[in-house]
Amino acid sequence: MRDAYLVGAAQTDFGSFPDESYRSLFASAFEAARGSVPAGMDSDAVDEAVVGTLGVGGRQLGLSGPAATEHVGLHGIPTTRVENACAASGYAVRQAVQAVRSGMADVVLAGGVEIMTDTSGDATKYWLGVSGETEWERLSGTTFAGVYAQMADAHMAEYGTTSEQLSHVAVKNHRNGAKNPHAQLGFECSLEDAENAQTVADPLTLYHCCPTTDGAAVALIASEDAVAEYTDDPIRIAGVGAASDAVGLFQRDSYTGIEASRRAAEKAYRRAEIAPEDLDFAEVHDCFSIAEILAYEDLGFCEPGEGGKLVESGATALGGDLPVNTSGGLKSKGHPIGATGAGQVAEAFEQLSGDAGDRQVEGAARGLTHNVGGSGGAAVVHVFEKEQEVGR
């Protein structure tokens, strides 16, 4: 099996763009990704594409992958659409890595796109809800905020996690997002702002919840046989792990962790031959503040029940022991469902290339991305490392 390398990645601005389509956003991300490749990349170098999208609003559900890649001139290549709810483009990256490692392709595009802001509030809730268990959750009126509120309640009851600790996640991620020109909510918030905001689903306030978002992101994955054509400072995709679980929260044994995340992380660490303490930064799936706290525990950054204390300590802030969501995360940067996983990879690429500006983690040589579908029905974890700096 050949090694796979991240040679370029980029995202569009995330936000509300009524004059854009899923095709135009994807085209912008693709051109930016090609432009990020150190030695440049021609379109005809791409052998295959995998595109993640949920298809919010019902637009082009069938063949949406080929519709996007044809628009940017990638004629004739095999293109596959991946739908795994909010983990769609995280899984697209995984599929791209598999294609490269197997020898079926030398350069694969992995990306995602979503338009979410041009439907009514009720329609948006419907499209978000389809990623939950249909019969017993969505059709009974449960929202995703409601599901994650149950998880927050359970974590608070079992471990003593506080609302203020949830708010620390929001404050940290908004502080990072204010440094990110691509962020939808690129402004800072105070602890008081987060604590006193309108309740969405008790105990979650507005500042504990990510926004709905338009956006696209693209990553370019090359084989060990081709990587020298594109960069002399390669970023190796050292570990990949993925797992699934019951779609419905009520079907699981525990509400205080996401088993799919834990299993995916274990696989990624094992394949990368590292431990969590070897990471320099991480981008985790913080659709709600409680989700980031769960991620700390599921990914092994701390013991179960210690996630709230970890964020409160400042350890996951820029300048801390393990900066998490330097991009602003879903909470501040935004959450265009199909583009989120690839957007995390774009942040990892900037960090490992030393191009993250005011968000730069000093000496970053190894990072992780963690992308979750729904409330934990699927999860995928990638470990990236600068090959020359980690001594591989």
PDB file of C-alpha atoms in Angstrom, residues 245-392:
ATOM      1  CA  ASP A 245     -22.867   3.392  15.354  1.00  0.00           C
ATOM      2  CA  ALA A 246     -26.623   3.360  15.860  1.00  0.00           C
ATOM      3  CA  VAL A 247     -28.163   6.404  14.174  1.00  0.00           C
ATOM      4  CA  GLY A 248     -30.616   7.087  16.986  1.00  0.00           C
ATOM      5  CA  LEU A 249     -29.312   8.391  20.287  1.00  0.00           C
ATOM      6  CA  PHE A 250     -31.927   6.318  22.134  1.00  0.00           C
ATOM      7  CA  GLN A 251     -30.434   3.141  20.640  1.00  0.00           C
ATOM      8  CA  ARG A 252     -27.037   3.618  22.325  1.00  0.00           C
ATOM      9  CA  ASP A 253     -25.737   2.440  25.677  1.00  0.00           C
ATOM     10  CA  SER A 254     -24.408   5.853  26.692  1.00  0.00           C
ATOM     11  CA  TYR A 255     -25.295   9.492  26.061  1.00  0.00           C
ATOM     12  CA  THR A 256     -21.998  10.807  27.448  1.00  0.00           C
ATOM     13  CA  GLY A 257     -19.705   9.812  24.594  1.00  0.00           C
ATOM     14  CA  ILE A 258     -19.709   8.993  20.893  1.00  0.00           C
ATOM     15  CA  GLU A 259     -18.492   5.436  20.415  1.00  0.00           C
ATOM     16  CA  ALA A 260     -17.920   5.916  16.673  1.00  0.00           C
ATOM     17  CA  SER A 261     -15.487   8.765  17.435  1.00  0.00           C
ATOM     18  CA  ARG A 262     -13.606   6.667  19.953  1.00  0.00           C
ATOM     19  CA  ARG A 263     -13.253   3.721  17.578  1.00  0.00           C
ATOM     20  CA  ALA A 264     -12.266   5.947  14.634  1.00  0.00           C
ATOM     21  CA  ALA A 265      -9.604   7.667  16.736  1.00  0.00           C
ATOM     22  CA  GLU A 266      -8.156   4.381  17.970  1.00  0.00           C
ATOM     23  CA  LYS A 267      -7.758   3.194  14.372  1.00  0.00           C
ATOM     24  CA  ALA A 268      -6.196   6.470  13.211  1.00  0.00           C
ATOM     25  CA  TYR A 269      -3.698   6.562  16.097  1.00  0.00           C
ATOM     26  CA  ARG A 270      -2.762   2.942  15.566  1.00  0.00           C
ATOM     27  CA  ARG A 271      -2.176   3.396  11.854  1.00  0.00           C
ATOM     28  CA  ALA A 272      -0.198   6.606  12.418  1.00  0.00           C
ATOM     29  CA  GLU A 273       1.749   4.917  15.231  1.00  0.00           C
ATOM     30  CA  ILE A 274       1.170   7.860  17.578  1.00  0.00           C
ATOM     31  CA  ALA A 275      -0.707   8.709  20.775  1.00  0.00           C
ATOM     32  CA  PRO A 276      -2.953  11.739  21.411  1.00  0.00           C
ATOM     33  CA  GLU A 277      -0.129  13.536  23.235  1.00  0.00           C
ATOM     34  CA  ASP A 278       1.897  13.530  19.992  1.00  0.00           C
ATOM     35  CA  LEU A 279      -0.537  15.976  18.348  1.00  0.00           C
ATOM     36  CA  ASP A 280       0.192  19.692  17.974  1.00  0.00           C
ATOM     37  CA  PHE A 281      -3.396  20.746  17.137  1.00  0.00           C
ATOM     38  CA  ALA A 282      -6.813  19.296  16.304  1.00  0.00           C
ATOM     39  CA  GLU A 283      -9.941  20.296  14.410  1.00  0.00           C
ATOM     40  CA  VAL A 284     -12.936  18.585  16.027  1.00  0.00           C
ATOM     41  CA  HIS A 285     -16.630  18.452  15.252  1.00  0.00           C
ATOM     42  CA  ASP A 286     -18.215  21.085  17.516  1.00  0.00           C
ATOM     43  CA  CYS A 287     -21.712  21.386  16.045  1.00  0.00           C
ATOM     44  CA  PHE A 288     -22.719  22.151  19.643  1.00  0.00           C
ATOM     45  CA  SER A 289     -20.424  23.099  22.507  1.00  0.00           C
ATOM     46  CA  ILE A 290     -21.073  19.790  24.245  1.00  0.00           C
ATOM     47  CA  ALA A 291     -19.865  18.003  21.099  1.00  0.00           C
ATOM     48  CA  GLU A 292     -16.401  19.528  21.493  1.00  0.00           C
ATOM     49  CA  ILE A 293     -16.246  18.458  25.138  1.00  0.00           C
ATOM     50  CA  LEU A 294     -17.255  14.928  24.139  1.00  0.00           C
ATOM     51  CA  ALA A 295     -14.605  14.974  21.411  1.00  0.00           C
ATOM     52  CA  TYR A 296     -11.848  15.772  23.927  1.00  0.00           C
ATOM     53  CA  GLU A 297     -12.786  12.621  25.816  1.00  0.00           C
ATOM     54  CA  ASP A 298     -13.515  10.361  22.849  1.00  0.00           C
ATOM     55  CA  LEU A 299     -10.237  11.312  21.138  1.00  0.00           C
ATOM     56  CA  GLY A 300      -8.187  10.687  24.263  1.00  0.00           C
ATOM     57  CA  PHE A 301      -7.206  14.279  25.016  1.00  0.00           C
ATOM     58  CA  CYS A 302      -8.415  13.734  28.585  1.00  0.00           C
ATOM     59  CA  GLU A 303     -10.226  11.158  30.707  1.00  0.00           C
ATOM     60  CA  PRO A 304     -14.027  10.744  30.493  1.00  0.00           C
ATOM     61  CA  GLY A 305     -15.729  13.522  32.414  1.00  0.00           C
ATOM     62  CA  GLU A 306     -12.706  15.849  32.290  1.00  0.00           C
ATOM     63  CA  GLY A 307     -13.555  17.643  29.018  1.00  0.00           C
ATOM     64  CA  GLY A 308     -15.233  20.621  30.653  1.00  0.00           C
ATOM     65  CA  LYS A 309     -12.278  21.162  32.951  1.00  0.00           C
ATOM     66  CA  LEU A 310      -9.884  20.854  29.997  1.00  0.00           C
ATOM     67  CA  VAL A 311     -11.428  23.725  28.031  1.00  0.00           C
ATOM     68  CA  GLU A 312     -11.825  25.795  31.194  1.00  0.00           C
ATOM     69  CA  SER A 313      -8.102  25.416  31.918  1.00  0.00           C
ATOM     70  CA  GLY A 314      -7.112  27.035  28.607  1.00  0.00           C
ATOM     71  CA  ALA A 315      -5.244  23.937  27.438  1.00  0.00           C
ATOM     72  CA  THR A 316      -7.172  23.840  24.143  1.00  0.00           C
ATOM     73  CA  ALA A 317      -6.840  27.557  23.372  1.00  0.00           C
ATOM     74  CA  LEU A 318      -4.262  29.008  20.987  1.00  0.00           C
ATOM     75  CA  GLY A 319      -1.029  28.931  22.950  1.00  0.00           C
ATOM     76  CA  GLY A 320      -2.275  26.033  25.084  1.00  0.00           C
ATOM     77  CA  ASP A 321      -0.902  22.516  25.268  1.00  0.00           C
ATOM     78  CA  LEU A 322      -3.194  21.276  22.463  1.00  0.00           C
ATOM     79  CA  PRO A 323      -4.986  24.010  20.484  1.00  0.00           C
ATOM     80  CA  VAL A 324      -8.370  22.772  19.268  1.00  0.00           C
ATOM     81  CA  ASN A 325     -10.448  24.353  16.497  1.00  0.00           C
ATOM     82  CA  THR A 326      -7.957  27.040  15.542  1.00  0.00           C
ATOM     83  CA  SER A 327     -10.222  27.746  12.554  1.00  0.00           C
ATOM     84  CA  GLY A 328     -13.083  28.730  14.866  1.00  0.00           C
ATOM     85  CA  GLY A 329     -14.646  25.304  14.440  1.00  0.00           C
ATOM     86  CA  LEU A 330     -18.176  24.734  13.260  1.00  0.00           C
ATOM     87  CA  LYS A 331     -19.300  27.087  16.012  1.00  0.00           C
ATOM     88  CA  SER A 332     -17.656  30.200  14.550  1.00  0.00           C
ATOM     89  CA  LYS A 333     -16.369  29.265  11.090  1.00  0.00           C
ATOM     90  CA  GLY A 334     -19.709  27.697  10.151  1.00  0.00           C
ATOM     91  CA  HIS A 335     -21.125  24.292   9.243  1.00  0.00           C
ATOM     92  CA  PRO A 336     -22.016  23.745   5.560  1.00  0.00           C
ATOM     93  CA  ILE A 337     -22.817  20.089   6.146  1.00  0.00           C
ATOM     94  CA  GLY A 338     -21.215  18.519   3.087  1.00  0.00           C
ATOM     95  CA  ALA A 339     -18.158  20.797   3.177  1.00  0.00           C
ATOM     96  CA  THR A 340     -17.312  20.650   6.875  1.00  0.00           C
ATOM     97  CA  GLY A 341     -14.918  17.688   6.901  1.00  0.00           C
ATOM     98  CA  ALA A 342     -12.912  18.971   3.931  1.00  0.00           C
ATOM     99  CA  GLY A 343     -12.937  22.421   5.540  1.00  0.00           C
ATOM    100  CA  GLN A 344     -11.249  20.933   8.606  1.00  0.00           C
ATOM    101  CA  VAL A 345      -8.599  19.446   6.302  1.00  0.00           C
ATOM    102  CA  ALA A 346      -8.073  22.882   4.729  1.00  0.00           C
ATOM    103  CA  GLU A 347      -7.290  24.272   8.195  1.00  0.00           C
ATOM    104  CA  ALA A 348      -4.882  21.397   8.857  1.00  0.00           C
ATOM    105  CA  PHE A 349      -3.144  22.117   5.552  1.00  0.00           C
ATOM    106  CA  GLU A 350      -2.742  25.806   6.432  1.00  0.00           C
ATOM    107  CA  GLN A 351      -1.420  24.989   9.897  1.00  0.00           C
ATOM    108  CA  LEU A 352       1.107  22.437   8.596  1.00  0.00           C
ATOM    109  CA  SER A 353       2.150  24.781   5.786  1.00  0.00           C
ATOM    110  CA  GLY A 354       2.718  27.625   8.249  1.00  0.00           C
ATOM    111  CA  ASP A 355       0.093  29.754   6.502  1.00  0.00           C
ATOM    112  CA  ALA A 356      -2.541  30.145   9.236  1.00  0.00           C
ATOM    113  CA  GLY A 357      -1.672  33.755  10.033  1.00  0.00           C
ATOM    114  CA  ASP A 358      -2.765  34.929  13.459  1.00  0.00           C
ATOM    115  CA  ARG A 359      -4.132  31.418  14.131  1.00  0.00           C
ATOM    116  CA  GLN A 360      -0.795  29.716  13.509  1.00  0.00           C
ATOM    117  CA  VAL A 361       0.255  27.073  16.010  1.00  0.00           C
ATOM    118  CA  GLU A 362       3.982  27.542  16.513  1.00  0.00           C
ATOM    119  CA  GLY A 363       6.005  24.562  15.291  1.00  0.00           C
ATOM    120  CA  ALA A 364       2.935  22.617  14.119  1.00  0.00           C
ATOM    121  CA  ALA A 365       4.120  19.317  12.659  1.00  0.00           C
ATOM    122  CA  ARG A 366       1.244  16.928  13.344  1.00  0.00           C
ATOM    123  CA  GLY A 367      -2.507  17.504  13.522  1.00  0.00           C
ATOM    124  CA  LEU A 368      -5.839  15.681  13.591  1.00  0.00           C
ATOM    125  CA  THR A 369      -9.266  16.234  12.064  1.00  0.00           C
ATOM    126  CA  HIS A 370     -12.438  14.696  13.501  1.00  0.00           C
ATOM    127  CA  ASN A 371     -15.733  14.756  11.583  1.00  0.00           C
ATOM    128  CA  VAL A 372     -19.030  13.331  12.927  1.00  0.00           C
ATOM    129  CA  GLY A 373     -22.236  12.459  11.085  1.00  0.00           C
ATOM    130  CA  GLY A 374     -25.525  13.232  12.822  1.00  0.00           C
ATOM    131  CA  SER A 375     -25.354  12.696  16.574  1.00  0.00           C
ATOM    132  CA  GLY A 376     -22.694  10.008  16.176  1.00  0.00           C
ATOM    133  CA  GLY A 377     -23.975   7.545  13.609  1.00  0.00           C
ATOM    134  CA  ALA A 378     -20.671   7.925  11.746  1.00  0.00           C
ATOM    135  CA  ALA A 379     -17.262   9.410  12.500  1.00  0.00           C
ATOM    136  CA  VAL A 380     -13.963   9.732  10.666  1.00  0.00           C
ATOM    137  CA  VAL A 381     -10.558  10.804  11.970  1.00  0.00           C
ATOM    138  CA  HIS A 382      -7.424  11.728   9.997  1.00  0.00           C
ATOM    139  CA  VAL A 383      -3.883  12.312  11.252  1.00  0.00           C
ATOM    140  CA  PHE A 384      -1.634  14.559   9.148  1.00  0.00           C
ATOM    141  CA  GLU A 385       2.085  15.060   9.651  1.00  0.00           C
ATOM    142  CA  LYS A 386       4.924  17.013   8.062  1.00  0.00           C
ATOM    143  CA  GLU A 387       7.081  14.116   7.056  1.00  0.00           C
ATOM    144  CA  GLN A 388      10.430  15.904   7.310  1.00  0.00           C
ATOM    145  CA  GLU A 389       9.733  17.356  10.745  1.00  0.00           C
ATOM    146  CA  VAL A 390       8.495  14.199  12.472  1.00  0.00           C
ATOM    147  CA  GLY A 391      11.439  12.159  11.232  1.00  0.00           C
ATOM    148  CA  ARG A 392       9.558   9.695   9.053  1.00  0.00           C
TER     149      ARG A 392
END
